[in-house]
Coordinates of C-alpha atoms and ligand atoms in Angstrom, one line a residue:
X1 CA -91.5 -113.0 30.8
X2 CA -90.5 -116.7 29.5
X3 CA -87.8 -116.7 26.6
X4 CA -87.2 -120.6 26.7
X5 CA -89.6 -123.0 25.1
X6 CA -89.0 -126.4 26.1
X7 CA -90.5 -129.4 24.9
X8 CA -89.8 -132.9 24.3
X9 CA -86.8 -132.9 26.4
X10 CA -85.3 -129.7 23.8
X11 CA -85.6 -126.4 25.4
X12 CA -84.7 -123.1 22.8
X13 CA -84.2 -119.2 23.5
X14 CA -86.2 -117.2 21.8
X15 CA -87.0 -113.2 21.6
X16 CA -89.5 -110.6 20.2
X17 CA -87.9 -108.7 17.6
X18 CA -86.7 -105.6 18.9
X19 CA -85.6 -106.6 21.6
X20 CA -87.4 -104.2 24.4
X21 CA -86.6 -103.8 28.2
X22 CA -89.1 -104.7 30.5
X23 CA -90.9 -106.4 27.4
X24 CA -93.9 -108.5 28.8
X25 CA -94.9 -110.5 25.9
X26 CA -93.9 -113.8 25.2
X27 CA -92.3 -114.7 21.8
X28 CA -94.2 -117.5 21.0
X29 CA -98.2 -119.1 21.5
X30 CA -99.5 -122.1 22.8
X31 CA -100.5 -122.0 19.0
X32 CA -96.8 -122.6 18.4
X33 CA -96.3 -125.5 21.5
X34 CA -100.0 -127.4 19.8
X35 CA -98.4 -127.6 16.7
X36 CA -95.1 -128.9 17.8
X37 CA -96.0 -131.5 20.0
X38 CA -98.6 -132.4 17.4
X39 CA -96.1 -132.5 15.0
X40 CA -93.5 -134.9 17.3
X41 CA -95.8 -137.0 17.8
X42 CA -96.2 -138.0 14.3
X43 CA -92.4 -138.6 14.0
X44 CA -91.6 -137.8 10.8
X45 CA -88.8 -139.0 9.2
X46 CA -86.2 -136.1 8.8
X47 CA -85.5 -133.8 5.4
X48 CA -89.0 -133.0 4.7
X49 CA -89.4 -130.1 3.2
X50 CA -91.5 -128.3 5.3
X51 CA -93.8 -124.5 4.5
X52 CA -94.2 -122.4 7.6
X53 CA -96.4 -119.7 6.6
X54 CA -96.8 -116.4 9.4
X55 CA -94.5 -117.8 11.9
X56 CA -95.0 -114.7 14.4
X57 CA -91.2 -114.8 15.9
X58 CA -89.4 -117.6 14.4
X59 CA -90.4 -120.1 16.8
X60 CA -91.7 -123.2 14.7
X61 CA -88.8 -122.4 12.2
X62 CA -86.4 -123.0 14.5
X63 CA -88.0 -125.6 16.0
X64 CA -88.1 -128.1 12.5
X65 CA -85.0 -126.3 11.0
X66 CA -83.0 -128.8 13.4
X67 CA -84.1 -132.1 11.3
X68 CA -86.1 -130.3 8.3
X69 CA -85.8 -128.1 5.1
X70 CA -87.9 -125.3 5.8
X71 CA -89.6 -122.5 4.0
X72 CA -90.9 -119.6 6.5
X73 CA -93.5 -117.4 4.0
X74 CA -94.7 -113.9 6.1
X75 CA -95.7 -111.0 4.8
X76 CA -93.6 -109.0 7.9
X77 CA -90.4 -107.6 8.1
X78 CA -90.2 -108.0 11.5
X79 CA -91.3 -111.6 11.5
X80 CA -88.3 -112.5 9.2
X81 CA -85.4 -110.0 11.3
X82 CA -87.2 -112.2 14.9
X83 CA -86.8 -115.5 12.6
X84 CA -83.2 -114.8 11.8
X85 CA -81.9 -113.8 14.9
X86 CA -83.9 -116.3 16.7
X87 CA -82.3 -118.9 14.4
X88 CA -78.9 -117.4 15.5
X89 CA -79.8 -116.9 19.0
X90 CA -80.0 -121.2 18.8
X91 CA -77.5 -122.2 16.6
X92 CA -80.0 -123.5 14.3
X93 CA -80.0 -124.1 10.3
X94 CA -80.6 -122.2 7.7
X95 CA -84.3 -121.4 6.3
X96 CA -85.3 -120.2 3.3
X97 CA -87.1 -116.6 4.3
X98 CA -90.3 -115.7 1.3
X99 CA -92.6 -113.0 1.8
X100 CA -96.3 -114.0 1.0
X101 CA -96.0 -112.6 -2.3
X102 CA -93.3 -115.1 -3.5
X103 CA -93.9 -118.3 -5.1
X104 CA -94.6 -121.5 -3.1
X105 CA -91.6 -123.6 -3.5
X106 CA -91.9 -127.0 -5.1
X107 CA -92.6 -130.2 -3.5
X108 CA -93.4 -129.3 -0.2
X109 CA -93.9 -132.0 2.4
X110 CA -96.4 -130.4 5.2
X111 CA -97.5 -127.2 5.4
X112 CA -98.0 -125.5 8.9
X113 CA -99.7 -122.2 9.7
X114 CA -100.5 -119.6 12.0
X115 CA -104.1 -118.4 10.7
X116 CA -103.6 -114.5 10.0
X117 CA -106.2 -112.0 11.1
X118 CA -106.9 -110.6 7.6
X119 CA -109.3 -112.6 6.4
X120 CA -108.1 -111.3 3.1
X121 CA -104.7 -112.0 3.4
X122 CA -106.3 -115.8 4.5
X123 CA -108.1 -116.0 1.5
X124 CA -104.7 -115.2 -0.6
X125 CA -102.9 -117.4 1.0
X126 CA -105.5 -120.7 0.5
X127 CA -105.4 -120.1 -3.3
X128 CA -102.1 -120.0 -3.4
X129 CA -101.7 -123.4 -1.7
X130 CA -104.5 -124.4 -3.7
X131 CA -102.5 -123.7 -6.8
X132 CA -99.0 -125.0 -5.6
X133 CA -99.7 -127.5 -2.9
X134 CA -99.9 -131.7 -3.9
X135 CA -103.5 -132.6 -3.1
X136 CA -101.6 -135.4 -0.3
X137 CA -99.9 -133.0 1.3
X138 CA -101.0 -132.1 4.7
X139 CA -101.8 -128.6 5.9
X140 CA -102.3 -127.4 9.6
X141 CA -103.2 -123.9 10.8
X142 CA -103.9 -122.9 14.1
X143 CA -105.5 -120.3 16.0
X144 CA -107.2 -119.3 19.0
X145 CA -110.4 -121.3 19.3
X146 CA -112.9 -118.2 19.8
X147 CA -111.0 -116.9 16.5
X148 CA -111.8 -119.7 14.0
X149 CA -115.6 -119.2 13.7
X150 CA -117.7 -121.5 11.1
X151 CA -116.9 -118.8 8.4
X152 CA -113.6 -119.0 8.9
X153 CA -113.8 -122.8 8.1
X154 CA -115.9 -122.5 5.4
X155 CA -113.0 -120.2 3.9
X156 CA -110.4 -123.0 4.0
X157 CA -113.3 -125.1 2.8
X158 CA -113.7 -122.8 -0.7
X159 CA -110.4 -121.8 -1.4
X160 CA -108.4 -124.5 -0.5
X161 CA -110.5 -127.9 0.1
X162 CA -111.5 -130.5 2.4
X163 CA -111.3 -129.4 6.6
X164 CA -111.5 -130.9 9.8
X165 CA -110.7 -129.2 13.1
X166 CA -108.7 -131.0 16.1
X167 CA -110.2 -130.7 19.9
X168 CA -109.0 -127.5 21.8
X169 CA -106.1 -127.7 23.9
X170 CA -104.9 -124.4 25.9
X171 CA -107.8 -122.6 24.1
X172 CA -106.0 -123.2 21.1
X173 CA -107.3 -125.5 17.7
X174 CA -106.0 -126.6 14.6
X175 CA -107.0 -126.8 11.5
X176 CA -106.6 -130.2 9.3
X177 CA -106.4 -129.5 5.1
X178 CA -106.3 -130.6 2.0
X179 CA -105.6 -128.6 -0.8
X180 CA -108.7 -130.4 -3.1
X181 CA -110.9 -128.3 -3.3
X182 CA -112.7 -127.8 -7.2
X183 CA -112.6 -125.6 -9.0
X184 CA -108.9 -124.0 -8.9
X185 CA -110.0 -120.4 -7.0
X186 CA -108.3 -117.6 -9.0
X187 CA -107.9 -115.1 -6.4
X188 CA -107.1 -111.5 -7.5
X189 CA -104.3 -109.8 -5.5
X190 CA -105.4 -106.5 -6.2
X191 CA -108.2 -104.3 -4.7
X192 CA -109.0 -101.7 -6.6
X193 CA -111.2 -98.7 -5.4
X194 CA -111.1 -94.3 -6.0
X195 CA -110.2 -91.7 -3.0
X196 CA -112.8 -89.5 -3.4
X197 CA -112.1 -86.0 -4.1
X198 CA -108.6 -86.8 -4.4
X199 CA -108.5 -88.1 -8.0
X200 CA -106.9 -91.0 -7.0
X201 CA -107.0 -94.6 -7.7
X202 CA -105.1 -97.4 -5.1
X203 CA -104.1 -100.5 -5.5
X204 CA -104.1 -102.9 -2.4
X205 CA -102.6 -106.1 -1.9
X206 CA -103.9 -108.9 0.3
X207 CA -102.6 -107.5 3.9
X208 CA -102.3 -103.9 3.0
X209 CA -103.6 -101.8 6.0
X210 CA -107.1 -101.2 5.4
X211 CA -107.3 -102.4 1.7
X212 CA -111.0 -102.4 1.5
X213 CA -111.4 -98.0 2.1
X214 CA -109.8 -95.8 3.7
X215 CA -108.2 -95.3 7.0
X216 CA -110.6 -92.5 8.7
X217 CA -107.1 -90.9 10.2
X218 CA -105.8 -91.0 6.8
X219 CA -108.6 -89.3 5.6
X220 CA -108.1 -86.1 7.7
X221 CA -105.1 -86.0 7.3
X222 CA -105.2 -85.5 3.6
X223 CA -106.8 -82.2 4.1
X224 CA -104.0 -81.1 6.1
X225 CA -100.8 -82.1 4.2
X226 CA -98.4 -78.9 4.1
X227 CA -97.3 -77.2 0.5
X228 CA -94.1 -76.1 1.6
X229 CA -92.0 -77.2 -1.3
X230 CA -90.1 -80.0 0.5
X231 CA -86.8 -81.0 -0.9
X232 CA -88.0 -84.7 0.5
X233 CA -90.2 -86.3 2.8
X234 CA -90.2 -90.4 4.5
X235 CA -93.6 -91.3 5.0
X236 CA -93.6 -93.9 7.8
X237 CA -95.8 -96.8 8.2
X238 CA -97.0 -95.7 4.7
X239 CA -99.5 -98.5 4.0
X240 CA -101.0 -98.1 0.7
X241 CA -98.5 -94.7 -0.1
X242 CA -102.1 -92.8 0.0
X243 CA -100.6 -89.9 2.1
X244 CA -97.3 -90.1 0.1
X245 CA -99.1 -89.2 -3.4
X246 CA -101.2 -86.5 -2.1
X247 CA -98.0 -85.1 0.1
X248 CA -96.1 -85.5 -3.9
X249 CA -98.6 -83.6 -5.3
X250 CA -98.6 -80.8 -3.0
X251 CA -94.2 -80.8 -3.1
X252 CA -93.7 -82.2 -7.1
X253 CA -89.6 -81.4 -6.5
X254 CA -89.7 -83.7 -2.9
X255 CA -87.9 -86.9 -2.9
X256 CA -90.2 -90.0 -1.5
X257 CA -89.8 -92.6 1.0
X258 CA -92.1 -94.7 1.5
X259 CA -91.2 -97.4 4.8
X260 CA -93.7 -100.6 5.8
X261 CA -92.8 -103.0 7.9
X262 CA -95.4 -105.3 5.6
X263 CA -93.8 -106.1 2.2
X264 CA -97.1 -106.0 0.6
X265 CA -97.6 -102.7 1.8
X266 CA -94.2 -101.5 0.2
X267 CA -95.2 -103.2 -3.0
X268 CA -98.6 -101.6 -2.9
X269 CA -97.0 -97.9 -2.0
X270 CA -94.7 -98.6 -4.7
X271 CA -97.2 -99.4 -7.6
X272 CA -99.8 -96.5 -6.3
X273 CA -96.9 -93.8 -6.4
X274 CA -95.9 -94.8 -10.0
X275 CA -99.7 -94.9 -11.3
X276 CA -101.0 -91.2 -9.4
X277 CA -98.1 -89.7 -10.0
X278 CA -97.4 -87.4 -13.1
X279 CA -94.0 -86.2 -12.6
X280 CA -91.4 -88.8 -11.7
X281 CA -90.0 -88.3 -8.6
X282 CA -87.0 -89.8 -6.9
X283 CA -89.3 -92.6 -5.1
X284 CA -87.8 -95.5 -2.7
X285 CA -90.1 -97.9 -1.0
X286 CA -88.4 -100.2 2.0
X287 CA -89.5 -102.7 4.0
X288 CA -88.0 -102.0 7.5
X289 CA -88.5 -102.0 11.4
X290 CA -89.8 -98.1 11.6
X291 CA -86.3 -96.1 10.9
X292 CA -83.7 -98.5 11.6
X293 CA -80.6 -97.9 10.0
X294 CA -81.8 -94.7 8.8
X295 CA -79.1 -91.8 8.7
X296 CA -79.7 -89.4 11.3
X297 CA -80.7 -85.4 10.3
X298 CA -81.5 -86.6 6.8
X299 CA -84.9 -86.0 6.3
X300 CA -86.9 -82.6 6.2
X301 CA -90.1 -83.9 6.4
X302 CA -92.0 -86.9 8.5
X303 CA -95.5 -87.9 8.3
X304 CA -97.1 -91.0 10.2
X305 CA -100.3 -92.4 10.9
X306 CA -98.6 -94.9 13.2
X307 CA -100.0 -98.7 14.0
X308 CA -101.7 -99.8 17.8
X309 CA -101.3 -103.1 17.5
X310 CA -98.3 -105.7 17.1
X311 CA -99.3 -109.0 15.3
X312 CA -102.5 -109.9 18.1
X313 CA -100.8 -108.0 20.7
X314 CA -102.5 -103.6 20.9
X315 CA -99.5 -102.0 22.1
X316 CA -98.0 -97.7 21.5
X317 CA -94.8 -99.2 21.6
X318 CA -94.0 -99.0 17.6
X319 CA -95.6 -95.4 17.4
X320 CA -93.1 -94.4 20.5
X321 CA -90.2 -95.5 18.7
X322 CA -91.3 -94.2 15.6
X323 CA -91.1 -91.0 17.0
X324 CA -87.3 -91.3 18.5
X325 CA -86.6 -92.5 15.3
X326 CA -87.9 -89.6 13.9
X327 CA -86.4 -87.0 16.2
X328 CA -83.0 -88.6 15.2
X329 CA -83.5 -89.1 11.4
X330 CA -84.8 -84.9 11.4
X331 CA -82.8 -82.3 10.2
X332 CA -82.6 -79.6 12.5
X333 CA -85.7 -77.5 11.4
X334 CA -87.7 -80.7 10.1
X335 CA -90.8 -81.7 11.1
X336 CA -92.7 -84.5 12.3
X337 CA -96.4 -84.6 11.2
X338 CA -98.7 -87.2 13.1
X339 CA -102.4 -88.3 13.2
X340 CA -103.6 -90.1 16.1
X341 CA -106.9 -90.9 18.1
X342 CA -107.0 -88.4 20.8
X343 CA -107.6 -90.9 23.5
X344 CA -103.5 -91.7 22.1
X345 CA -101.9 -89.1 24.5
X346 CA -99.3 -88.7 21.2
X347 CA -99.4 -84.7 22.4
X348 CA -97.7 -85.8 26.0
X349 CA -95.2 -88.4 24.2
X350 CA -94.1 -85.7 21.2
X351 CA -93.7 -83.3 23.9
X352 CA -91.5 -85.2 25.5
X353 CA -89.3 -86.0 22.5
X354 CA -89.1 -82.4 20.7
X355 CA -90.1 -80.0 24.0
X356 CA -93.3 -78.8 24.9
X357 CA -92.8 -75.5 22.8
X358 CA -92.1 -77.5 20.0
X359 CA -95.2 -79.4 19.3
X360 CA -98.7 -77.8 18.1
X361 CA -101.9 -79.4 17.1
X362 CA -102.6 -78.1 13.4
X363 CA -106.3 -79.8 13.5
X364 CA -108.8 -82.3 15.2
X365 CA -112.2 -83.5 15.4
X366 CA -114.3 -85.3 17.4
X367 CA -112.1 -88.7 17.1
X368 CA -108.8 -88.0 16.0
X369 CA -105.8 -84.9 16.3
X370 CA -103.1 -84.2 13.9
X371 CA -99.8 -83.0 15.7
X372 CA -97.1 -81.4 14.1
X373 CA -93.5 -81.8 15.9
X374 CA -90.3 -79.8 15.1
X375 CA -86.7 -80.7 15.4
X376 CA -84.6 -77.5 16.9
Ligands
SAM401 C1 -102.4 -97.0 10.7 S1 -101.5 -97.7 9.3 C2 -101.3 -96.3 8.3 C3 -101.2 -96.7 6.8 C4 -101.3 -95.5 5.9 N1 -100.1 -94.6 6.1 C5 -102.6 -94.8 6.0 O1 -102.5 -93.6 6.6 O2 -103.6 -95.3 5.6 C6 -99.9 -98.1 10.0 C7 -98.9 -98.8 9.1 O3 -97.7 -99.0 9.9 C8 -97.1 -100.2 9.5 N2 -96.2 -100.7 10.5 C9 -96.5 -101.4 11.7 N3 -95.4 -101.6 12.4 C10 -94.4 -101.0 11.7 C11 -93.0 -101.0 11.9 N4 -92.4 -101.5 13.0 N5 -92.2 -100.3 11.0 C12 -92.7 -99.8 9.9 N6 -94.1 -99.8 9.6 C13 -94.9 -100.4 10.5 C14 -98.3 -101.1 9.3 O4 -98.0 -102.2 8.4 C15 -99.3 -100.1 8.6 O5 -99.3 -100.1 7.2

C-alpha cells in the first residue's frame, strides 16, 4: 500500500487513522491529488485562508497548511485524530480542526471539498456556505464522477448557487461554486420523526446514521434489550442513542455512555437521551475511535450495532476491534450484546474473543442475529 503522496516535486507521508497491519487502503484519493494539482496550478499567493471541509485523512490539510491558514470542518472523529497525526507525521503547521456543526470562520479565501455521501449531510453543508461564504469566494468539491449525478448538481445549484463541473481526470470531477444562489436556504438541522411502539421521539442531525427511520437491526434489537438492573452500560457506535433510551428505561439506576465516532451523532444521542428520558441519569456522550482510551473491566454492560463501512471503503474491521475493545473494557461477568446481518460471521469472530462456550444467540430472523458475549 502507497503512504507517500508526491506531487509537484513535494512528496508527504501519510496514514489511515488507526494505524492497521497489513492495511490495504490508501490514505488519500485521486480526489485529493485533482484538487491539488488544480490548486498549484493556480498559484496562489500564500496566507489565504483556506476551508477544507470532509478531508478523509488529512491529506489536503497538510498539503496547504505548508503556505496557507486553514480550517479542516468534518463531522468524524477519526478524520480529525488521521489529520493531526498526519500533520505531525510531516512536520507541518497547525490547522484549525471544526466539526461540521461549528461555525464557518470568517473571511475565508477558497473553499475545497470532498463531496460526502449523505446527501443530507451535503445539503447542510451548502446552506451553511450559503450563509457564511463571500459570494467571490471560490468553492471546489470533488468526487467520483459516477457519484455526482445531475441531482447531485442540482443540489449545489439550490442551496448554494451557480455550478459548473471540470472534465474527468482519473475518474474523478470537480465541482466549480459560487455561494449566489437566491433566496438564502434555511436548512433545518433537525429531523424529527416517532419510534413506533416505543413512545419515543428522535432527533437527528444532518449525518446521523440513518436519520430519516430506523435502522432495521436497531429495530430488533429493541425487542430484546435485557432488564437486568444494570449499574451501567456504554452503548457503542450509538448513533441516534435510540438503543441507549430504551436500554435506560428498562435499567432507570444504570449509568449511560453513549460513544460515536460522528460528533453529530454524539450531539444527537445527547439531546434524545435528555428529551425521552424521565429520570435523570448519569449520561456521558463522547466522540471517540470505538473504546480507545477506555479503562479496562469498567463496564458491565455493552451493546453495539456496529458499522460495515469506513468513509467509501465496506470493511468489518471497526466492528472487530469494537469487540477487543469490548472484551478489555468488560468486567469480569459483563456482557457484550451485538446485532448483526447473519451473512456477518460476528458468531465465529465473538467466539473467538470470549470462547466458544461463552457466546449464545438470544434471537434472529430471516436477515439479522443478535449475539450475546460474556466476559469470564
Ligand atoms: C450501524 S450504526 C448504529 C447506530 C445506532 N446504534 C442504531 O442502532 O441505530 C453504527 C454507528 O457506529 C458509528 N461508528 C463508526 N465507526 C466508529 C468508530 N470507529 N468508533 C465509534 N463509532 C463508530 C457510526 O457513526 C454509526 O453511528
Amino acid at each position: 500500500m502507497k503512504t507517500e503522496l508526491s506531487l509537484f516535486e513535494r512528496t508527504l507521508t501519510f496514514h489511515r487513522f488507526p494505524i492497521r497491519n497489513n492495511e490495504l487502503l490508501q490514505a488519500w484519493d485521486a480526489g485529493d491529488e485533482y484538487l491539488i494539482s488544480h490548486i498549484e496550478e493556480l498559484e496562489l499567493t500564500s496566507s489565504k485562508r483556506i476551508l477544507i471541509l470532509n478531508d478523509s485523512f488529512g491529506a489536503l490539510s497538510c498539503w496547504f497548511s505548508a503556505q496557507h491558514q486553514v480550517f479542516m470542518m468534518s463531522d468524524s472523529f477519526i478524520a480529525h485524530k488521521a489529520t493531526l497525526e498526519n500533520l505531525k507525521r510531516n512536520s507541518c503547521n497547525d490547522v484549525t480542526l471544526l466539526s461540521t456543526m461549528d461555525e464557518i470562520p470568517n473571511e475565508i479565501d477558497l473553499v475545497l471539498m470532498q463531496i460526502p455521501r449523505n446527501n443530507r449531510h451535503l445539503v447542510w453543508i451548502l446552506s451553511k456556505l450559503r450563509q457564511s461564504v463571500d459570494e467571490k469566494c471560490p468553492i471546489i468539491s470533488v468526487n467520483k464522477a459516477k457519484e455526482i449525478h445531475s441531482s447531485t448538481l442540482q443540489l449545489f445549484e439550490k442551496y448554494l448557487g451557480d455550478t459548473k463541473t471540470s472534465l474527468a481526470w482519473k475518474k474523478h470531477r470537480l465541482v466549480f461554486s459560487f455561494a449566489n444562489c437566491t433566496p438564502v436556504p434555511n436548512v433545518d438541522e433537525e429531523v424529527r420523526w416517532e419510534v413506533e411502539n416505543e413512545k419515543m421521539s428522535l432527533v437527528n442531525l444532518p449525518n446521523v446514521y440513518s436519520g430519516e427511520s430506523l435502522d432495521q437491526g436497531a429495530r430488533l434489537l429493541l425487542e430484546h434489550l435485557p432488564s437486568e438492573d444494570l449499574t451501567d452500560f456504554i452503548d457503542l457506535g450509538c448513533g441516534n442513542g435510540v438503543l441507549s433510551i430504551k436500554l435506560a428505561r428498562l435499567n432507570p439506576n444504570a449509568s449511560i455512555t453513549c460513544v460515536d465516532e460522528s460528533f453529530m451523532a454524539v450531539e444527537a444521542a445527547r439531546r434524545n437521551l435528555n428529551n425521552n428520558l424521565q429520570t435523570q441519569p448519569e449520561i456521558t456522550c463522547i466522540a471517540n475511535n470505538c473504546l480507545d482510551e477506555f479503562e479496562t473491566e469498567s463496564a458491565s454492560f455493552i451493546v453495539c450495532n456496529p458499522p460495515f463501512h469506513q468513509q467509501q471503503a465496506i470493511t468489518d474491521h471497526i466492528a472487530w476491534q469494537m469487540f477487543c475493545d469490548s472484551k478489555q473494557v468488560l468486567k469480569k461477568g459483563g456482557k457484550l450484546l451485538v446485532i448483526g446481518n447473519r451473512h456477518l460471521g460476528y458468531d465465529i469472530k465473538l467466539a473467538r474473543l470470549f470462547g466458544h462456550t461463552q457466546v449464545k444467540t438470544v434471537a434472529s430472523n430471516n436477515k439479522f442475529v443478535i449475539l450475546q458475549a460474556t466476559k469470564y
